[in-house]
Amino acid sequence: MQHNRHSMLSNLFLFAGLGLFVGFVFGYPAEFLSAGLLIWSLLQVKQFGRLNEWLHRDKSDAEPPECTGHWGDLFDEFSRQQKRTASREAFLRSVIKRFQQSSAALHDAVVIINDQNNLEWWNRSAERLLGFKTTTDRGKPVINLLRDPRFIRYYKRNSYEDPLQLPSPVNHEIELQYQITRFGKGDRLLVARDITQMLRLEQTRQDFVANASHELRTPLTVILGYLETFLDQDLPRPLNRGMTQMQQQARRMQNLVSDLLLLSRLEATRQVTDEHPVQIQSLIHNIHDAAVELARGRGHEFELDLDPQHDLLGQEVELHSAFSNLVYNAVRYTRENGKIRIRWWADKDGGHFSVTDNGIGIDAMHISRLTERFYRVDESRSSESGGTGLGLAIVKHVLSRHGGQLTIQSKKGEGSTFTCHFPLDHLMLVSVNEDDDYKDAG
């Protein structure tokens, strides 16, 4: 392009010089100079018109007009640029086509939502699972098409670490798992996965565990009954010892069956349907009294720090199970003469229940797996303590059903803190009225 500019200036000076020379010959230098410049300008206008006409042709592969000099160089440069652009466009079109073909083959619904919360693009599975229609729904707000209040709350929350599980809006027999990911400047990628088959398999597993546990209850009750009868009699020492061990193991098995049945019931639904105000202070005091009895003879020191102004909305039996699991674990895994602190408090983030001990602690490598079923940090020590390996799994499911979460802080040899966090809308403010009504603290 630098060469073309120099050529154009040289051509301009040539016409101007020629006009001026002829003008001096004939005695009219100004007139012939103007005529030379006019002729040069008309030639440039003509070439510009040819360039403009060629650029506006429909066929991008049309050859440029034949021309010499700087205009010829300019035509050739534009032609090369046009071919490179056409090649890039063809490549990008092929990439887009392959992306559309691959996304169309996905069984998951994939939806792109722009920064205005409007539908921008989706694949075929989105039409099948979500009911989107290409002819009418493009550009519409996503919450106008997916109207389930639970999805709208999830979408507006702007926090998508956990997926959302809902029935398909076009077929309630299909269960979908929604996951949203942010990208670009405010855009979102929505993926909806059909998890119906997985849920059916999970339901089959839960039914099996529940049925097997239920069937074990009766024989265990009979066995424990006979063992208690035998142990009430004078038996030879070896036989008495064997009967006592049998009784201990049978009770441990009975506790395991009870925990399995509770866990199956908790997994049956994701949310508590019969919420009631729970008097947290009274519940914690009952758990504390039972823990003191459990720790009898071990010299444990207990400290209670309870907020008297706030209670909790939920299911009392489930909350008792979760809190007692944490407190009893602290008793079991704290050395003699240890300290255990039980707290309940509320702040701007919600309600919190914590159990802190100065016991044996837990290595950091185990913390992420503590809420898995039957996961044990130390198999021998857990068996000796009488635990079932399901306590923290029950705590996790109870909190999930109450919209809460469990956090664990621990250091080996220094103790642990287990904290249950509940959302603000589950807090109940204790009323000072005579009828002892409850008020929503959220």
Tab-separated table of N, CA and C in Angstrom, residues 54 73 75-85:
chain	number	residue	atom	x	y	z
A	54	TRP	N	-16.854	-3.712	-8.618
A	54	TRP	CA	-16.320	-5.065	-8.430
A	54	TRP	C	-16.528	-5.552	-6.996
A	73	ASP	N	-2.301	-2.608	-8.851
A	73	ASP	CA	-1.795	-3.172	-7.597
A	73	ASP	C	-2.880	-3.192	-6.519
A	75	PHE	N	-6.194	-3.309	-7.008
A	75	PHE	CA	-7.151	-4.365	-7.340
A	75	PHE	C	-6.624	-5.737	-6.916
A	76	ASP	N	-5.360	-5.988	-7.188
A	76	ASP	CA	-4.774	-7.286	-6.845
A	76	ASP	C	-4.748	-7.499	-5.331
A	77	GLU	N	-4.412	-6.434	-4.571
A	77	GLU	CA	-4.367	-6.547	-3.109
A	77	GLU	C	-5.763	-6.831	-2.533
A	78	PHE	N	-6.764	-6.099	-3.063
A	78	PHE	CA	-8.137	-6.355	-2.608
A	78	PHE	C	-8.578	-7.778	-2.953
A	79	SER	N	-8.164	-8.243	-4.122
A	79	SER	CA	-8.534	-9.602	-4.528
A	79	SER	C	-7.932	-10.644	-3.584
A	80	ARG	N	-6.662	-10.450	-3.197
A	80	ARG	CA	-6.030	-11.380	-2.267
A	80	ARG	C	-6.713	-11.339	-0.889
A	81	GLN	N	-7.030	-10.122	-0.413
A	81	GLN	CA	-7.716	-9.993	0.874
A	81	GLN	C	-9.091	-10.664	0.835
A	82	GLN	N	-9.768	-10.482	-0.289
A	82	GLN	CA	-11.102	-11.071	-0.425
A	82	GLN	C	-11.048	-12.590	-0.413
A	83	LYS	N	-10.045	-13.156	-1.053
A	83	LYS	CA	-9.916	-14.613	-1.072
A	83	LYS	C	-9.560	-15.149	0.306
A	84	ARG	N	-8.672	-14.423	1.028
A	84	ARG	CA	-8.339	-14.855	2.378
A	84	ARG	C	-9.570	-14.785	3.297
A	85	THR	N	-10.352	-13.715	3.161
A	85	THR	CA	-11.568	-13.584	3.969
A	85	THR	C	-12.563	-14.685	3.651
